[in-house]
Coordinates of C-alpha atoms in Angstrom, one line a residue:
M1 CA 60.7 50.2 83.0
T2 CA 58.9 50.9 79.8
L3 CA 57.3 54.0 81.2
R4 CA 60.7 55.3 82.2
R5 CA 62.1 54.7 78.7
L6 CA 59.1 56.5 77.2
R7 CA 59.7 59.5 79.5
R8 CA 63.3 59.5 78.6
A9 CA 62.6 59.4 74.9
A10 CA 60.0 62.2 75.3
R11 CA 62.5 64.4 77.2
R12 CA 65.1 63.7 74.5
T13 CA 62.6 64.5 71.8
V14 CA 61.6 67.8 73.4
R15 CA 65.3 68.7 74.0
D16 CA 66.2 67.9 70.4
A17 CA 63.3 69.9 69.0
G18 CA 65.0 73.1 70.0
R19 CA 68.3 72.2 68.4
P20 CA 69.0 72.9 64.8
S21 CA 69.9 69.9 62.8
G22 CA 72.1 71.9 60.3
P23 CA 73.7 75.3 59.8
P24 CA 71.5 78.3 59.5
L25 CA 70.5 79.3 56.0
Q26 CA 72.6 82.1 54.5
L27 CA 70.2 84.3 52.7
T28 CA 71.3 86.5 49.8
R29 CA 69.9 89.9 49.1
E30 CA 68.1 88.5 46.0
A31 CA 66.4 85.8 48.2
R32 CA 65.2 88.4 50.7
Q33 CA 63.9 90.7 47.9
F34 CA 62.1 87.7 46.3
D35 CA 60.3 86.9 49.6
A36 CA 59.3 90.5 50.0
L37 CA 58.0 90.6 46.5
I38 CA 55.9 87.4 47.0
A39 CA 54.5 88.8 50.3
L40 CA 53.7 92.2 48.6
M41 CA 52.0 90.6 45.5
L42 CA 50.0 88.1 47.5
G43 CA 49.0 90.8 50.0
I44 CA 47.7 93.1 47.2
V45 CA 45.7 90.3 45.6
T46 CA 44.2 89.1 48.9
V47 CA 43.4 92.5 50.2
Y48 CA 41.7 93.4 46.9
Y49 CA 39.8 90.1 47.2
G50 CA 38.7 91.0 50.7
I51 CA 37.6 94.5 49.7
D52 CA 35.8 93.3 46.6
N53 CA 33.8 90.6 48.5
A54 CA 32.7 92.6 51.4
D55 CA 28.9 92.6 51.9
V56 CA 28.5 89.7 49.5
V57 CA 26.4 86.6 50.2
V58 CA 27.8 83.4 48.7
V59 CA 25.5 80.5 47.8
R60 CA 27.4 77.2 47.3
E61 CA 25.9 73.9 46.1
I62 CA 27.2 71.3 48.5
A63 CA 25.1 68.5 47.0
P64 CA 22.6 68.0 44.2
G65 CA 19.7 70.2 45.0
V66 CA 21.2 71.3 48.3
Q67 CA 22.6 74.8 48.6
Q68 CA 24.5 76.4 51.4
V69 CA 24.4 80.1 52.1
M70 CA 27.7 81.5 53.4
P71 CA 27.5 85.2 54.2
R72 CA 30.8 87.1 54.2
P73 CA 31.8 89.7 56.8
S74 CA 30.1 93.0 56.1
G75 CA 30.4 96.6 57.2
P76 CA 33.5 98.5 58.2
T77 CA 34.3 96.0 60.9
G78 CA 34.1 93.0 58.6
L79 CA 36.1 94.8 56.0
A80 CA 38.8 95.7 58.5
F81 CA 38.9 92.1 59.8
M82 CA 39.4 90.6 56.3
V83 CA 42.1 93.2 55.4
T84 CA 43.9 92.5 58.6
L85 CA 43.8 88.7 58.1
A86 CA 45.1 89.1 54.5
A87 CA 47.8 91.5 55.6
I88 CA 49.0 89.3 58.4
A89 CA 49.1 86.1 56.4
S90 CA 50.7 87.6 53.3
G91 CA 53.1 89.9 55.2
A92 CA 54.5 87.0 57.2
L93 CA 55.7 85.4 54.0
A94 CA 58.5 88.1 53.8
L95 CA 60.2 86.1 56.6
R96 CA 59.4 82.6 55.3
R97 CA 63.0 81.6 54.9
R98 CA 64.5 83.4 57.9
H99 CA 61.9 82.2 60.4
P100 CA 59.9 79.5 58.6
L101 CA 58.4 77.9 61.8
A102 CA 57.2 81.2 63.2
V103 CA 55.7 82.1 59.8
L104 CA 53.9 78.7 59.7
C105 CA 52.4 79.3 63.1
T106 CA 51.3 82.8 62.3
V107 CA 49.7 81.9 59.0
T108 CA 48.1 78.8 60.5
A109 CA 46.4 81.0 63.2
A110 CA 45.3 83.5 60.6
T111 CA 43.9 80.6 58.4
L112 CA 41.9 79.2 61.4
A113 CA 40.5 82.6 62.1
T114 CA 39.4 83.1 58.4
P115 CA 35.7 82.6 57.7
Q116 CA 35.0 79.7 55.4
S117 CA 33.3 82.0 52.9
V118 CA 36.6 84.0 52.3
M119 CA 39.2 81.2 52.7
R120 CA 41.1 82.6 49.8
L121 CA 42.3 85.4 52.1
T122 CA 44.8 83.1 53.8
F123 CA 44.7 79.7 52.1
Y124 CA 47.4 80.4 49.5
A125 CA 49.6 82.0 52.1
F126 CA 49.1 78.8 54.2
V127 CA 50.2 76.6 51.3
I128 CA 53.4 78.7 50.8
A129 CA 54.1 78.7 54.6
V130 CA 53.8 74.9 54.8
Y131 CA 56.2 74.5 51.8
S132 CA 58.7 77.0 53.3
A133 CA 58.7 75.3 56.7
A134 CA 59.4 71.9 55.1
V135 CA 62.2 73.2 52.9
Y136 CA 64.0 75.9 54.9
S137 CA 63.5 75.2 58.6
P138 CA 66.8 74.0 60.3
Y139 CA 64.8 72.6 63.2
R140 CA 63.8 69.3 61.6
T141 CA 62.3 67.6 64.7
A142 CA 60.1 70.6 65.4
T143 CA 59.1 71.0 61.8
L144 CA 58.1 67.3 61.5
A145 CA 55.9 67.8 64.5
A146 CA 54.4 71.2 63.4
L147 CA 53.6 70.4 59.8
P148 CA 51.1 67.6 60.5
V149 CA 49.5 69.6 63.3
S150 CA 49.0 72.6 61.1
V151 CA 47.6 70.7 58.2
V152 CA 45.2 68.7 60.4
L153 CA 44.0 71.8 62.2
V154 CA 43.3 73.6 59.0
G155 CA 41.8 70.5 57.3
T156 CA 39.5 69.5 60.1
S157 CA 38.4 72.9 61.4
G158 CA 34.8 74.0 61.0
N159 CA 35.9 76.8 58.8
S160 CA 37.8 74.6 56.4
V161 CA 36.4 74.8 52.9
T162 CA 38.8 74.4 50.1
P163 CA 38.5 77.5 47.9
I164 CA 37.1 77.1 44.5
V165 CA 39.4 78.3 41.7
P166 CA 37.5 80.2 39.0
N167 CA 37.7 78.9 35.5
E168 CA 39.8 81.8 34.2
Y169 CA 42.5 80.8 36.6
I170 CA 42.7 77.1 35.7
A171 CA 45.5 77.7 33.1
L172 CA 47.4 79.7 35.6
L173 CA 47.0 76.9 38.2
I174 CA 48.5 74.5 35.7
L175 CA 51.3 76.7 34.4
V176 CA 52.6 77.9 37.8
P177 CA 53.4 74.5 39.1
M178 CA 55.1 73.6 35.8
A179 CA 57.2 76.8 36.1
V180 CA 58.1 76.0 39.7
A181 CA 59.1 72.5 38.7
A182 CA 61.3 73.8 35.9
V183 CA 62.9 76.3 38.2
G184 CA 63.5 73.6 40.7
L185 CA 65.0 71.3 38.1
R186 CA 67.3 74.1 37.0
T187 CA 68.3 74.8 40.5
W188 CA 69.1 71.2 41.1
K189 CA 71.2 71.1 38.0
L190 CA 73.1 74.2 39.1
R191 CA 73.7 72.7 42.5
T192 CA 74.9 69.5 41.0
D193 CA 77.3 71.4 38.8
E194 CA 78.5 73.4 41.8
G195 CA 79.1 70.2 43.7
R196 CA 81.1 68.7 40.8
T197 CA 83.1 71.9 40.6
R198 CA 83.9 71.8 44.3
L199 CA 84.9 68.2 44.1
L200 CA 87.3 68.9 41.2
A201 CA 88.7 71.8 43.2
L202 CA 89.2 69.6 46.2
E203 CA 91.0 67.0 44.1
R204 CA 93.2 69.7 42.7
E205 CA 94.0 71.0 46.2
Q206 CA 94.8 67.4 47.3
A207 CA 97.1 67.0 44.3
Q208 CA 98.8 70.3 45.1
A209 CA 99.2 69.3 48.7
L210 CA 100.8 66.0 47.6
R211 CA 103.2 67.9 45.3
R212 CA 104.1 70.2 48.1
A213 CA 104.7 67.3 50.4
V214 CA 107.0 65.7 47.8
E215 CA 108.8 69.0 47.3
H216 CA 109.2 69.3 51.1
E217 CA 110.6 65.8 51.4
R218 CA 113.0 66.4 48.5
A219 CA 114.2 69.6 50.2
R220 CA 114.7 67.7 53.5
I221 CA 116.7 65.0 51.7
A222 CA 118.7 67.7 49.9
R223 CA 119.5 69.3 53.3
E224 CA 120.6 66.0 54.6
L225 CA 122.9 65.4 51.6
H226 CA 124.2 69.0 51.9
D227 CA 125.1 68.6 55.5
V228 CA 126.8 65.2 55.0
V229 CA 128.7 66.0 51.9
T230 CA 129.9 69.5 52.5
H231 CA 131.2 68.7 56.0
N232 CA 133.0 65.5 55.2
V233 CA 134.3 66.5 51.8
S234 CA 135.5 69.9 53.1
V235 CA 137.5 68.2 55.8
M236 CA 138.8 65.6 53.3
I237 CA 140.0 68.4 51.0
I238 CA 141.8 70.2 53.7
Q239 CA 143.5 67.0 54.9
A240 CA 144.4 65.9 51.4
G241 CA 145.9 69.3 50.6
A242 CA 148.0 69.2 53.8
A243 CA 149.2 65.6 53.0
R244 CA 150.2 66.7 49.5
K245 CA 152.3 69.6 50.9
I246 CA 154.1 67.5 53.5
M247 CA 154.4 64.2 51.7
E248 CA 158.1 64.7 50.8
T249 CA 159.2 66.3 54.0
S250 CA 157.1 64.5 56.6
P251 CA 155.9 61.2 55.2
Q252 CA 154.6 60.0 58.6
E253 CA 152.4 63.1 59.1
A254 CA 151.2 62.8 55.5
G255 CA 150.2 59.2 56.2
E256 CA 148.3 60.3 59.2
A257 CA 146.5 63.0 57.2
L258 CA 145.6 60.4 54.5
L259 CA 144.3 58.1 57.2
A260 CA 142.1 61.0 58.4
V261 CA 140.9 61.4 54.8
E262 CA 140.0 57.7 54.6
A263 CA 138.2 57.9 57.9
G264 CA 136.2 61.0 56.8
G265 CA 135.3 59.3 53.5
R266 CA 134.1 56.2 55.4
A267 CA 132.0 58.5 57.7
A268 CA 130.6 60.3 54.7
M269 CA 129.7 57.0 53.0
T270 CA 128.0 55.7 56.2
E271 CA 125.8 58.8 56.5
L272 CA 125.1 58.9 52.7
R273 CA 123.9 55.3 52.9
H274 CA 121.6 56.2 55.8
V275 CA 120.2 59.2 53.9
M276 CA 119.7 57.2 50.6
G277 CA 118.2 54.4 52.6
L278 CA 115.2 56.8 53.1
L279 CA 114.5 56.4 49.4
T280 CA 114.8 52.7 49.3
M281 CA 111.6 50.7 48.9
T282 CA 111.5 47.3 50.5
D283 CA 109.1 44.5 49.4
D284 CA 107.2 42.4 51.8
D285 CA 109.3 39.3 51.0
G286 CA 112.4 40.9 52.5
T287 CA 114.2 41.6 49.3
D288 CA 114.8 45.1 47.9
A289 CA 113.7 46.5 44.6
N290 CA 116.7 44.9 42.8
G291 CA 116.1 41.5 44.3
A292 CA 119.3 41.5 46.4
D293 CA 119.7 39.0 49.2
P294 CA 119.5 40.8 52.5
V295 CA 121.6 38.1 54.2
A296 CA 124.6 38.8 51.9
D297 CA 124.2 42.5 52.5
H298 CA 123.9 42.3 56.3
A299 CA 126.9 44.6 56.9
R300 CA 125.7 47.2 54.4
A301 CA 122.2 47.1 55.9
A302 CA 123.5 47.6 59.4
A303 CA 125.3 50.7 58.3
E304 CA 122.2 52.0 56.5
L305 CA 120.1 51.4 59.6
A306 CA 122.5 53.2 62.0
P307 CA 120.9 55.8 64.1
Q308 CA 121.1 59.5 63.1
P309 CA 123.9 61.4 64.8
G310 CA 123.1 63.2 68.0
L311 CA 124.7 65.4 70.6
D312 CA 126.5 62.3 72.1
Q313 CA 128.6 62.1 68.9
L314 CA 129.9 65.7 69.1
E315 CA 133.3 64.6 70.4
T316 CA 133.7 62.3 67.3
L317 CA 132.8 65.2 65.1
L318 CA 135.2 67.6 66.8
G319 CA 137.9 65.0 66.6
R320 CA 137.6 64.8 62.8
V321 CA 137.7 68.6 62.6
Q322 CA 140.8 68.8 64.8
D323 CA 142.5 66.3 62.5
A324 CA 141.8 68.8 59.7
G325 CA 143.8 71.3 61.6
L326 CA 141.1 73.3 63.4
P327 CA 141.5 73.5 67.2
V328 CA 138.1 73.1 68.8
A329 CA 137.0 73.3 72.5
L330 CA 133.8 71.8 73.7
T331 CA 131.9 73.1 76.7
V332 CA 128.7 71.5 78.1
T333 CA 126.6 73.3 80.6
G334 CA 123.8 71.7 82.6
P335 CA 123.1 68.0 83.1
P336 CA 122.8 66.3 79.7
R337 CA 119.5 64.5 79.3
P338 CA 117.8 62.5 76.5
L339 CA 116.1 64.6 73.9
P340 CA 113.9 63.7 70.9
P341 CA 116.1 62.3 68.0
G342 CA 114.9 64.9 65.6
L343 CA 115.9 67.7 67.9
E344 CA 119.3 66.2 68.6
L345 CA 119.9 65.8 64.9
A346 CA 119.1 69.4 64.3
A347 CA 121.5 70.5 67.0
Y348 CA 124.2 68.2 65.7
R349 CA 123.7 69.7 62.2
V350 CA 124.1 73.2 63.6
V351 CA 127.5 72.3 65.0
Q352 CA 128.5 70.4 61.9
E353 CA 127.5 73.2 59.5
A354 CA 129.2 75.9 61.6
L355 CA 132.5 74.0 61.9
T356 CA 132.4 73.2 58.2
N357 CA 132.1 76.9 57.3
T358 CA 135.0 77.6 59.7
V359 CA 137.2 75.0 58.1
K360 CA 136.4 76.4 54.6
H361 CA 136.4 80.1 55.2
A362 CA 138.5 80.7 58.4
S363 CA 141.8 78.9 57.9
G364 CA 144.1 79.3 60.9
A365 CA 141.3 80.1 63.3
T366 CA 140.3 78.4 66.6
A367 CA 136.7 77.4 67.4
A368 CA 134.6 76.8 70.5
V369 CA 131.4 74.8 70.8
S370 CA 129.1 75.4 73.7
V371 CA 126.0 73.3 74.5
D372 CA 123.7 74.5 77.3
Y373 CA 121.0 72.2 78.6
G374 CA 118.6 74.7 80.1
P375 CA 115.4 73.9 81.9
Q376 CA 113.2 75.2 79.1
R377 CA 115.5 75.4 76.1
L378 CA 118.6 74.0 74.5
R379 CA 121.3 76.5 73.4
V380 CA 124.0 75.5 71.0
E381 CA 126.7 78.1 70.1
V382 CA 129.7 77.8 67.8
T383 CA 132.2 80.6 67.6
D384 CA 135.5 81.1 65.8
T385 CA 138.3 83.7 66.1
G386 CA 138.3 84.4 62.3
G387 CA 140.9 83.7 59.7
R388 CA 141.6 83.7 56.0
P389 CA 139.6 81.7 53.4
G390 CA 141.1 78.5 52.4
A391 CA 142.7 78.2 49.0
S392 CA 140.2 75.7 47.7
A393 CA 137.2 77.2 49.6
P394 CA 134.2 77.7 47.3
T395 CA 132.0 80.7 47.4
G396 CA 129.0 80.0 49.7
N397 CA 125.4 80.4 48.6
G398 CA 123.9 80.4 52.1
R399 CA 121.9 77.2 51.5
G400 CA 123.4 75.5 54.5
L401 CA 122.2 78.2 57.0
I402 CA 118.8 78.4 55.3
G403 CA 118.5 74.6 55.7
L404 CA 119.4 75.0 59.4
R405 CA 116.8 77.6 60.0
E406 CA 114.2 75.3 58.4
R407 CA 115.3 72.4 60.6
L408 CA 115.1 74.5 63.7
A409 CA 111.7 76.0 62.7
V410 CA 110.2 72.5 62.8
H411 CA 111.0 72.3 66.5
G412 CA 110.1 75.9 67.2
G413 CA 113.8 77.0 67.4
T414 CA 115.6 80.0 66.0
L415 CA 119.1 80.5 64.5
N416 CA 121.2 83.6 65.0
T417 CA 124.3 84.2 62.9
G418 CA 126.7 87.1 62.5
R419 CA 130.2 88.4 62.9
R420 CA 131.6 89.0 66.4
L421 CA 132.8 92.4 67.6
T422 CA 136.1 90.9 68.6
G423 CA 136.5 89.2 65.2
G424 CA 135.4 85.9 63.8
Y425 CA 131.9 84.5 63.4
R426 CA 129.1 83.3 65.7
V427 CA 126.3 80.8 65.2
E428 CA 123.7 80.3 67.9
A429 CA 120.7 78.0 67.9
L430 CA 117.9 78.2 70.5
I431 CA 115.5 75.3 70.7
P432 CA 112.6 75.2 73.2
L433 CA 112.3 72.0 75.2
E434 CA 109.2 70.4 76.6
T435 CA 109.0 70.5 80.3
T436 CA 107.4 67.7 82.4

């Protein structure tokens, strides 16, 4: 069992070694130029070192009174060998950030092949390659396995002799790490500032998104209020005007018109309570923000919690419109079926807005409402025969139709409006339905 687990872990490790643990590094042109400059400078220095030390015998004191003679490659063959090693190790650094693991393997092989008497040819390139693999390689598992292997191979090979730094380079050896540390500290500070800037930008975007959501909600509530108020109040104005004209000659008909005004006002108040209930905040203890007793306001709460109107209430809507003096015919095609409440509300508002506009702007007309339950879409059409504007009809600003288009767009629907060739006006809404 333990052996099986070890095999499974080994296979998982091998599989993960070939997977990057992060996104690939996006190199800028400046970074590529910097790597090429490092490779060029180190290549010039090491090639010059190899040429200058050809046919030279080095005697090194490895212990008090004990000296070791280390001959360096000589002749054209030895010179070409040293130049090749220096060129390979240094030239590979031009790709140290694009392919850090491949560069590490290449430089490690060149370092192992370098004679111990001329280790400076590849040793500095090896140090840079190790650093580059540790910092830039996206393959973290493979990197963690390759780094110790490379260091151990170079450190324990028979050719491994740490190069001695001449005295004139001691100051440079101290200053270069200090400069690198300073650059690293500055880079870290810049990245920290960039991260802080991105965080502030994200907070601003979130605040803007919140403001847009608030504006969208306000617009939605404004559309609800517009639909409720304009329809009911327009009908009430028509009915009240008719009652005023016939009050002396036909008191009974005037009374019926006033009853219709009262019914329209009650319907408007019911829908207004429902819309305004969206803005009411309720505490956890069951009382509202003003501390009112919910038991005493049970009737009002029931009205506020009434469901939004839907297509099943079209006949009630048409009855109110007919009481205002607009003959309306309703045609339903296809078997009615339950639809999402939001979609039914949008279709109901289309009929309501269209009939409201007919009452206000086409006095004396007749209207027709058609609802078609198709297999893939719901079609709602309202047409009128045209008429003259009412005496108290205000000039429209088109906000009602704009609100309808926005409502339908939420459900993927479209709104088509325009005058008919035979006279009058036509409003058509097409709303796609989900098929099961």
